[in-house]
Coordinates of C-alpha atoms in Angstrom, one line a residue:
Chain A
M250 CA -17.9 -16.8 30.2
R251 CA -15.4 -14.3 28.9
K252 CA -16.3 -11.7 26.3
I253 CA -13.3 -10.8 23.8
K254 CA -13.1 -7.8 21.6
L255 CA -11.0 -8.2 18.5
T256 CA -9.6 -5.5 16.4
V257 CA -8.9 -6.8 12.9
E258 CA -7.2 -5.8 9.7
Y259 CA -7.9 -7.2 6.4
D260 CA -7.1 -6.6 2.6
G261 CA -10.6 -6.9 1.2
T262 CA -9.5 -7.7 -2.3
H263 CA -10.4 -11.5 -2.0
F264 CA -13.3 -11.3 0.4
F265 CA -16.9 -11.3 -0.3
G266 CA -17.3 -8.6 2.4
F267 CA -17.5 -9.0 6.1
Q268 CA -20.8 -10.9 6.6
I269 CA -21.0 -14.6 6.5
Q270 CA -22.6 -16.0 3.3
K271 CA -23.1 -19.5 2.0
R272 CA -20.4 -20.6 -0.5
A273 CA -18.5 -17.3 -0.3
R274 CA -15.2 -16.3 1.5
T275 CA -16.0 -13.7 4.0
V276 CA -14.1 -12.1 6.9
Q277 CA -16.7 -13.4 9.4
S278 CA -16.7 -17.0 8.3
E279 CA -12.8 -17.0 8.3
L280 CA -12.8 -15.5 11.9
E281 CA -15.3 -18.2 13.1
S282 CA -13.4 -20.9 11.6
A283 CA -10.1 -19.8 13.2
L284 CA -11.9 -19.6 16.5
K285 CA -13.3 -23.1 16.2
K286 CA -9.8 -24.3 15.6
L287 CA -8.4 -22.5 18.6
F288 CA -11.2 -23.1 21.1
Q289 CA -12.5 -26.5 20.0
E290 CA -16.0 -25.0 20.1
K291 CA -18.4 -23.3 17.8
I292 CA -18.2 -19.6 18.3
K293 CA -20.3 -16.8 16.8
V294 CA -18.6 -13.5 15.9
I295 CA -20.5 -10.0 16.0
G296 CA -19.0 -7.4 13.9
A297 CA -19.2 -3.6 14.4
G298 CA -20.8 -3.4 11.0
R299 CA -20.6 -5.0 7.6
T300 CA -18.1 -4.0 5.0
D301 CA -18.7 -4.6 1.3
S302 CA -16.9 -6.9 -1.2
G303 CA -13.5 -5.4 -1.9
V304 CA -13.6 -2.9 0.8
H305 CA -10.5 -3.0 3.3
A306 CA -10.3 -2.6 7.1
E307 CA -7.5 -1.5 9.3
G308 CA -9.6 -1.3 12.4
Q309 CA -12.7 -3.4 12.1
V310 CA -13.9 -4.6 15.6
A311 CA -15.7 -7.8 16.4
H312 CA -16.7 -9.6 19.7
F313 CA -17.4 -13.1 20.8
S314 CA -17.9 -15.0 23.9
T315 CA -16.2 -18.2 25.1
T316 CA -16.5 -20.5 28.1
N317 CA -12.8 -21.0 28.1
D318 CA -11.3 -18.9 30.9
V319 CA -7.7 -20.2 30.9
L320 CA -6.1 -19.2 27.5
P321 CA -4.2 -15.9 28.2
I322 CA -5.4 -13.0 26.1
F323 CA -2.2 -12.5 24.1
K324 CA -2.3 -16.1 23.2
I325 CA -5.8 -15.7 21.6
R326 CA -4.3 -13.0 19.4
L327 CA -1.2 -15.3 18.4
G328 CA -3.3 -18.4 18.1
L329 CA -5.8 -16.8 15.9
N330 CA -3.2 -15.2 13.6
R331 CA -1.7 -18.6 13.1
Y332 CA -5.0 -20.0 11.8
L333 CA -6.2 -16.9 9.9
P334 CA -5.1 -16.6 6.3
E335 CA -2.6 -14.1 5.2
D336 CA -5.0 -11.3 4.2
L337 CA -6.7 -11.3 7.6
A338 CA -5.2 -10.8 11.1
V339 CA -6.1 -9.9 14.5
I340 CA -4.1 -6.8 15.5
A341 CA -5.4 -6.6 19.2
A342 CA -7.4 -8.8 21.4
E343 CA -8.8 -7.5 24.8
E344 CA -11.3 -8.8 27.5
V345 CA -14.3 -6.6 27.7
P346 CA -17.2 -6.4 30.2
P347 CA -20.3 -8.4 29.5
S348 CA -22.2 -5.2 28.5
F349 CA -19.9 -4.6 25.5
H350 CA -21.3 -5.1 22.1
A351 CA -19.2 -4.4 19.0
Q352 CA -22.1 -3.0 17.0
F353 CA -24.3 -1.3 19.7
S354 CA -21.5 0.1 21.8
A355 CA -19.9 1.8 18.8
K356 CA -20.1 5.6 19.0
R357 CA -18.5 6.6 15.8
K358 CA -16.7 5.1 12.7
R359 CA -14.0 6.6 10.7
Y360 CA -13.5 5.6 7.0
E361 CA -10.9 6.6 4.5
Y362 CA -11.3 6.6 0.7
R363 CA -8.5 7.0 -1.6
V364 CA -8.6 8.4 -5.1
L365 CA -5.5 8.2 -7.5
N366 CA -5.7 11.4 -9.6
S367 CA -3.1 11.2 -12.1
K368 CA -2.6 10.9 -15.9
A369 CA -1.1 7.4 -15.6
R370 CA -2.3 4.5 -13.5
R371 CA -0.1 3.4 -10.7
P372 CA 0.4 -0.4 -10.3
I373 CA 1.2 -0.3 -6.6
E374 CA -2.1 1.6 -5.9
R375 CA -4.2 -0.6 -7.9
F376 CA -6.0 -2.5 -4.9
R377 CA -6.1 0.4 -2.6
S378 CA -7.4 3.4 -4.7
F379 CA -9.8 4.4 -7.3
Y380 CA -7.9 5.5 -10.4
F381 CA -9.5 8.7 -11.7
P382 CA -7.4 10.4 -14.3
Y383 CA -9.6 13.5 -15.1
P384 CA -8.8 17.0 -13.9
L385 CA -10.6 18.0 -10.6
D386 CA -11.2 21.3 -9.0
L387 CA -10.0 20.4 -5.5
A388 CA -11.0 23.7 -3.7
K389 CA -14.5 23.4 -4.9
M390 CA -14.7 19.8 -3.6
K391 CA -13.4 21.0 -0.3
R392 CA -16.0 23.9 -0.1
T393 CA -18.8 21.4 -1.1
A394 CA -17.5 18.7 1.5
R395 CA -17.9 21.5 4.2
L396 CA -21.7 21.5 3.4
L397 CA -22.0 17.8 4.2
S398 CA -20.5 18.2 7.6
G399 CA -23.0 18.2 10.5
K400 CA -26.5 16.7 11.0
H401 CA -28.5 16.0 7.8
D402 CA -30.9 13.6 6.2
F403 CA -28.6 11.7 4.1
R404 CA -31.0 9.5 2.3
A405 CA -30.1 10.8 -1.1
F406 CA -26.7 9.2 -0.4
E407 CA -28.0 5.8 0.4
A408 CA -27.7 3.1 -2.2
S409 CA -30.7 1.0 -3.0
G410 CA -30.7 -2.0 -0.8
G411 CA -30.3 0.0 2.4
R412 CA -32.8 -0.8 5.0
R413 CA -32.9 2.1 7.5
K414 CA -36.1 4.0 8.3
H415 CA -34.4 7.0 9.6
A416 CA -31.6 8.6 7.5
V417 CA -30.5 11.4 9.7
R418 CA -26.8 11.0 10.5
M419 CA -24.2 13.2 12.1
I420 CA -21.0 13.7 10.1
R421 CA -18.3 14.8 12.5
R422 CA -15.5 15.2 10.1
L423 CA -15.2 15.3 6.3
Q424 CA -11.8 16.0 5.1
V425 CA -10.4 16.1 1.5
K426 CA -6.7 16.2 1.3
K427 CA -4.3 15.8 -1.5
T428 CA -0.9 14.3 -1.0
G429 CA 1.1 13.7 -4.1
N430 CA -1.4 12.2 -6.7
I431 CA -3.6 10.7 -4.0
I432 CA -6.8 12.5 -2.9
C433 CA -7.8 11.1 0.6
F434 CA -11.3 11.6 1.8
T435 CA -11.7 11.1 5.7
V436 CA -15.3 10.6 6.9
E437 CA -16.0 10.2 10.4
A438 CA -19.7 9.8 11.6
D439 CA -22.0 8.6 14.3
G440 CA -23.6 6.2 11.7
F441 CA -23.5 5.4 8.0
L442 CA -26.2 4.6 5.5
Y443 CA -25.6 1.8 3.0
K444 CA -22.8 2.8 0.7
M445 CA -22.9 6.3 1.9
V446 CA -19.2 7.1 1.8
R447 CA -18.7 5.6 -1.6
S448 CA -21.8 7.7 -2.7
I449 CA -20.4 10.9 -1.1
V450 CA -17.1 10.4 -2.8
G451 CA -18.8 9.7 -6.1
T452 CA -20.7 13.0 -5.9
L453 CA -17.7 15.0 -4.8
L454 CA -15.9 13.7 -7.9
E455 CA -18.9 15.0 -10.2
V456 CA -18.6 18.4 -8.2
G457 CA -14.9 18.4 -8.9
Q458 CA -15.5 17.9 -12.6
N459 CA -18.1 20.9 -12.7
R460 CA -20.8 18.5 -13.5
L461 CA -22.9 19.2 -10.6
K462 CA -23.7 22.8 -9.4
L463 CA -23.6 23.9 -5.8
A464 CA -27.3 24.7 -5.9
D465 CA -28.0 21.1 -7.2
F466 CA -25.9 19.9 -4.4
K467 CA -27.9 21.8 -1.8
R468 CA -31.2 20.5 -3.3
M469 CA -29.8 16.9 -2.9
I470 CA -29.5 17.4 0.8
T471 CA -32.7 19.4 1.2
F472 CA -35.1 17.4 -1.0
K473 CA -33.1 14.1 -0.5
N474 CA -33.1 13.5 -4.3
R475 CA -31.1 10.4 -5.0
R476 CA -31.1 11.0 -8.8
L477 CA -28.8 14.1 -8.4
V478 CA -26.2 12.0 -6.6
G479 CA -23.1 10.9 -8.4
P480 CA -22.2 7.2 -9.1
T481 CA -21.1 5.1 -6.3
A482 CA -17.3 5.0 -6.1
P483 CA -15.7 1.5 -6.3
P484 CA -15.1 -0.6 -3.2
Q485 CA -11.3 -0.9 -3.5
G486 CA -10.6 2.8 -2.5
L487 CA -12.4 2.4 0.8
T488 CA -10.9 1.4 4.1
L489 CA -12.7 1.2 7.6
K490 CA -10.0 2.9 9.6
Q491 CA -11.4 2.9 13.2
V492 CA -14.4 2.0 15.3
I493 CA -14.6 4.5 18.3
Y494 CA -16.4 3.3 21.6
R495 CA -17.4 5.2 24.6
Chain B
M211 CA 15.6 7.5 -34.8
R212 CA 14.2 8.8 -31.6
K213 CA 15.2 7.9 -28.1
I214 CA 12.6 7.7 -25.5
K215 CA 13.0 7.5 -21.7
L216 CA 10.4 5.7 -19.8
T217 CA 9.6 6.1 -16.0
V218 CA 8.0 2.9 -14.9
E219 CA 6.2 1.7 -11.7
Y220 CA 5.6 -2.0 -11.0
D221 CA 4.5 -4.2 -8.2
G222 CA 7.2 -6.7 -8.1
T223 CA 5.2 -9.4 -6.4
H224 CA 4.6 -11.6 -9.5
F225 CA 7.7 -10.5 -11.6
F226 CA 10.9 -12.6 -11.7
G227 CA 12.7 -9.3 -11.5
F228 CA 13.5 -6.7 -14.2
Q229 CA 15.9 -8.5 -16.6
I230 CA 14.7 -10.7 -19.4
Q231 CA 15.1 -14.3 -18.7
K232 CA 13.8 -17.5 -20.7
R233 CA 10.4 -18.8 -19.5
A234 CA 10.0 -16.3 -16.8
R235 CA 7.7 -13.2 -16.5
T236 CA 9.9 -10.2 -16.2
V237 CA 9.6 -6.4 -16.4
Q238 CA 11.8 -6.1 -19.4
S239 CA 9.9 -8.7 -21.3
E240 CA 6.5 -7.3 -20.6
L241 CA 8.0 -3.9 -21.7
E242 CA 9.5 -5.2 -24.9
S243 CA 6.2 -7.1 -25.8
A244 CA 4.0 -3.9 -25.2
L245 CA 6.5 -2.0 -27.5
K246 CA 6.3 -4.6 -30.2
K247 CA 2.6 -4.3 -30.2
L248 CA 2.5 -0.5 -30.2
F249 CA 5.3 0.1 -32.8
Q250 CA 4.9 -3.1 -34.8
E251 CA 8.7 -3.6 -34.7
K252 CA 11.2 -5.4 -32.4
I253 CA 12.5 -2.9 -29.8
K254 CA 15.1 -3.6 -27.1
V255 CA 14.8 -1.9 -23.8
I256 CA 17.7 -0.9 -21.6
G257 CA 16.9 -0.5 -17.8
A258 CA 18.8 1.8 -15.4
G259 CA 19.5 -1.5 -13.4
R260 CA 18.1 -4.7 -12.5
T261 CA 15.7 -5.3 -9.5
D262 CA 15.4 -8.7 -8.1
S263 CA 12.4 -11.0 -8.0
G264 CA 9.8 -9.5 -5.7
V265 CA 11.4 -6.1 -5.5
H266 CA 9.0 -3.1 -6.5
A267 CA 9.6 0.1 -8.2
E268 CA 7.9 3.5 -8.3
G269 CA 10.6 5.2 -10.4
Q270 CA 12.5 2.7 -12.5
V271 CA 13.9 4.1 -15.8
A272 CA 14.4 2.5 -19.1
H273 CA 15.2 3.8 -22.6
F274 CA 14.6 2.5 -26.1
S275 CA 15.1 3.8 -29.7
T276 CA 12.5 3.7 -32.5
T277 CA 12.4 4.7 -36.2
N278 CA 8.8 5.8 -35.7
D279 CA 8.9 9.7 -35.6
V280 CA 5.2 10.4 -35.9
L281 CA 3.6 8.9 -32.7
P282 CA 3.3 11.8 -30.2
I283 CA 5.1 11.2 -26.8
F284 CA 1.8 11.1 -24.8
K285 CA 0.3 8.5 -27.0
I286 CA 3.4 6.4 -26.4
R287 CA 2.6 6.4 -22.7
L288 CA -1.1 5.8 -23.2
G289 CA -0.6 3.1 -25.8
L290 CA 2.0 1.2 -23.7
N291 CA -0.2 1.5 -20.7
R292 CA -3.0 -0.1 -22.7
Y293 CA -1.0 -3.2 -23.6
L294 CA 0.9 -3.6 -20.2
P295 CA -0.5 -5.8 -17.4
E296 CA -2.1 -4.2 -14.4
D297 CA 1.0 -4.6 -12.2
L298 CA 3.2 -2.6 -14.6
A299 CA 2.7 0.9 -15.9
V300 CA 4.6 3.8 -17.7
I301 CA 4.1 6.8 -15.5
A302 CA 6.1 9.2 -17.8
A303 CA 7.5 9.1 -21.4
E304 CA 9.8 11.7 -22.7
E305 CA 12.1 12.1 -25.8
V306 CA 15.7 12.3 -24.8
P307 CA 18.9 13.2 -26.8
P308 CA 20.9 10.4 -28.5
S309 CA 23.5 10.5 -25.7
F310 CA 21.1 9.5 -22.9
H311 CA 21.5 6.1 -21.6
A312 CA 19.3 4.7 -18.8
Q313 CA 22.1 3.1 -17.0
F314 CA 25.2 5.0 -17.7
S315 CA 23.8 8.5 -17.4
A316 CA 22.4 7.8 -14.0
K317 CA 24.0 9.7 -11.4
R318 CA 22.3 8.3 -8.3
K319 CA 19.5 6.0 -7.1
R320 CA 17.2 6.1 -4.3
Y321 CA 15.7 3.1 -2.6
E322 CA 13.2 2.7 0.3
Y323 CA 13.0 -0.4 2.5
R324 CA 9.9 -0.9 4.8
V325 CA 10.0 -3.0 8.0
L326 CA 6.7 -3.6 9.7
N327 CA 7.7 -3.6 13.4
S328 CA 4.6 -4.7 15.4
K329 CA 3.4 -7.6 17.6
A330 CA 0.8 -8.7 15.0
R331 CA 1.3 -8.9 11.2
R332 CA -0.7 -6.5 9.1
P333 CA -2.4 -8.0 6.0
I334 CA -2.5 -4.7 4.1
E335 CA 1.3 -4.5 4.4
R336 CA 2.1 -8.1 3.4
F337 CA 3.5 -7.3 -0.1
R338 CA 5.1 -4.1 0.7
S339 CA 7.1 -4.7 4.0
F340 CA 9.1 -7.2 5.9
Y341 CA 7.3 -8.2 9.1
F342 CA 9.7 -8.2 11.9
P343 CA 7.9 -8.6 15.4
Y344 CA 10.9 -8.3 17.7
P345 CA 11.8 -5.2 19.8
L346 CA 14.3 -2.9 18.2
D347 CA 16.6 -0.3 19.6
L348 CA 15.8 2.3 17.0
A349 CA 18.3 5.0 18.4
K350 CA 21.1 2.5 18.2
M351 CA 20.1 1.8 14.6
K352 CA 20.1 5.4 13.7
R353 CA 23.5 6.0 15.2
T354 CA 25.0 2.9 13.3
A355 CA 23.3 4.0 10.1
R356 CA 25.4 7.4 10.3
L357 CA 28.6 5.3 10.3
L358 CA 27.7 3.9 6.8
S359 CA 26.9 7.3 5.2
G360 CA 29.7 8.5 3.0
K361 CA 32.4 6.8 0.9
H362 CA 33.3 3.3 2.0
D363 CA 34.4 -0.1 0.5
F364 CA 31.0 -1.9 0.8
R365 CA 32.2 -5.4 -0.2
A366 CA 31.2 -6.8 3.2
F367 CA 27.5 -5.9 2.1
E368 CA 27.6 -7.5 -1.3
A369 CA 25.7 -10.8 -1.6
S370 CA 27.5 -13.7 -3.3
G371 CA 26.8 -13.5 -7.1
G372 CA 27.9 -10.0 -7.3
R373 CA 30.3 -9.2 -10.2
R374 CA 31.9 -6.0 -9.3
K375 CA 35.6 -5.6 -9.2
H376 CA 35.5 -2.2 -7.1
A377 CA 33.4 -2.0 -4.2
V378 CA 33.8 1.6 -3.2
R379 CA 30.4 3.3 -3.1
M380 CA 29.3 6.7 -1.9
I381 CA 26.1 6.7 0.3
R382 CA 24.6 10.3 0.1
R383 CA 21.8 9.6 2.5
L384 CA 20.9 6.8 4.8
Q385 CA 17.9 7.7 6.9
V386 CA 15.9 5.4 9.3
K387 CA 12.5 6.7 10.3
K388 CA 9.6 5.2 12.1
T389 CA 6.1 6.3 11.4
G390 CA 3.4 4.3 13.3
N391 CA 4.7 0.6 13.2
I392 CA 6.6 1.1 9.9
I393 CA 10.4 1.5 10.0
C394 CA 11.3 3.2 6.6
F395 CA 15.0 3.1 5.5
T396 CA 15.9 5.4 2.8
V397 CA 19.2 4.8 1.0
E398 CA 20.5 7.2 -1.8
A399 CA 23.9 6.4 -3.4
D400 CA 25.9 6.8 -6.5
G401 CA 25.9 3.1 -6.9
F402 CA 24.9 -0.1 -5.2
L403 CA 26.4 -3.6 -5.0
Y404 CA 24.4 -6.7 -5.4
K405 CA 21.7 -6.9 -2.7
M406 CA 23.4 -4.1 -0.8
V407 CA 20.4 -2.3 0.6
R408 CA 18.8 -5.6 1.8
S409 CA 22.1 -6.6 3.3
I410 CA 22.3 -3.1 5.1
V411 CA 18.8 -3.5 6.4
G412 CA 19.5 -7.0 7.6
T413 CA 22.5 -5.9 9.5
L414 CA 20.9 -2.8 11.0
L415 CA 18.1 -5.1 12.2
E416 CA 20.8 -7.3 14.0
V417 CA 22.2 -4.1 15.4
G418 CA 18.7 -3.1 16.6
Q419 CA 18.4 -6.3 18.4
N420 CA 21.8 -5.8 20.2
R421 CA 23.2 -8.9 18.3
L422 CA 25.9 -7.0 16.8
K423 CA 28.3 -4.6 18.6
L424 CA 29.3 -1.2 17.3
A425 CA 32.8 -2.3 17.2
D426 CA 32.0 -5.4 15.1
F427 CA 30.1 -3.0 12.8
K428 CA 33.1 -0.8 12.3
R429 CA 35.3 -3.9 11.6
M430 CA 32.8 -5.0 9.0
I431 CA 33.5 -1.8 7.0
T432 CA 37.2 -1.6 7.8
F433 CA 38.1 -5.4 7.2
K434 CA 35.2 -5.9 4.7
N435 CA 34.3 -9.1 6.5
R436 CA 31.1 -10.6 5.0
R437 CA 30.7 -13.0 7.8
L438 CA 29.8 -10.2 10.3
V439 CA 27.0 -8.9 8.1
G440 CA 23.4 -9.8 9.0
P441 CA 21.1 -11.9 6.8
T442 CA 19.8 -10.3 3.6
A443 CA 16.4 -8.8 4.2
P444 CA 13.7 -10.2 2.0
P445 CA 12.6 -8.5 -1.4
Q446 CA 9.1 -7.5 -0.7
G447 CA 10.2 -4.6 1.6
L448 CA 12.4 -2.9 -1.0
T449 CA 11.3 -0.3 -3.6
L450 CA 13.4 1.6 -6.2
K451 CA 11.9 5.0 -5.8
Q452 CA 14.0 7.2 -8.1
V453 CA 16.8 7.2 -10.6
I454 CA 18.4 10.6 -10.6
Y455 CA 20.1 11.9 -13.8
R456 CA 22.4 14.9 -14.4

């Protein structure tokens, strides 16, 4: 038995997310179908985590096991990319020890969220960013972002449908940076609640419009009040950039 | 009569280029149809230049004239963007003097060509770059690019179908820069021959693979020998970034 770690990139626009579902095109099902064609056996893929419908990945990680111990590792990458559709590709394949687990061995993840903040929409950005034409107080957003860094109970930022008991997470990095008319939010944490990044971005956009006071923001964290949180930002701005392992 | 200058952005993937054609979806025809809806009159659009099928633009320029002198300029941008499809938008609209002409007043144009140089294809890049997985000698490409800067007869780099009598053009800037696995070619010139940028990129990729000697390259310029030029790079890597006016 060999265990293989795959790093995959996908344009999430036409996927119903990562996880396998009946009668829906998902990343996991496309990966499993390509693996079946390459290895001529049914292979189950375990991902580092789900991504929602419309969310992209440049560094999603998945693992699988196979009884085939002859196919060289670079041919696994090449072979899979031949069978995968054009909006999904394996960018790296490597053999890992049996103890490796795409989800449980992951130490941290890094996401990026892109907001297009300009008067006019930009066609080239339409599948990669959230078009938000209203004026924003960037300095205030940056100051507020700093309050979220570190260890907090983030349950206020969890969308309904989340299933976690414990909502304490550690945000290692939360950067807000504007380049041209794109505001890029980088969030790196040891774990994420359901739709947490999109919820944080939605809330910071409220802050940037002066619709939410700093005091309210602090209450959100202290009293875990979901009702104060801004709307969840839409999926097309979000990209899973990297899964970090020990 | 008012003359209006439009700066437009488009994702060229689903356009048959800029110029109007019968039974084909083009940028010019979409612009004219949106203008007709907004102004309730038939309006002809003049572009700074054509772009081919599949080529993108972040700063294409066009002008038109209208008898309407009441509609505020910002409402022209907003109104057009409401009628235009999602892969085409007006990013700026301004009133210009009657002497302005999108094509003839243009002083220079700047194009960018993106090559994805990595072992694996990248889904997110598929409509914005040319996937070229072979090893390249970047230093040699940069040295060769320097030879092309300045004033030369570029007829060797003109694709068949070009209609110019004089092929002398002035390249003000030709930069080759690698960021991650993307090689970005920036070409700024006072004029371009038909498919000149894609022809230059195709040739520099031959140079980078050591398939073309520097002496041959010099002969190409001196003797204007089209047969030595590399294949024309495909359209999806090309973007018209800016049209510069006096």
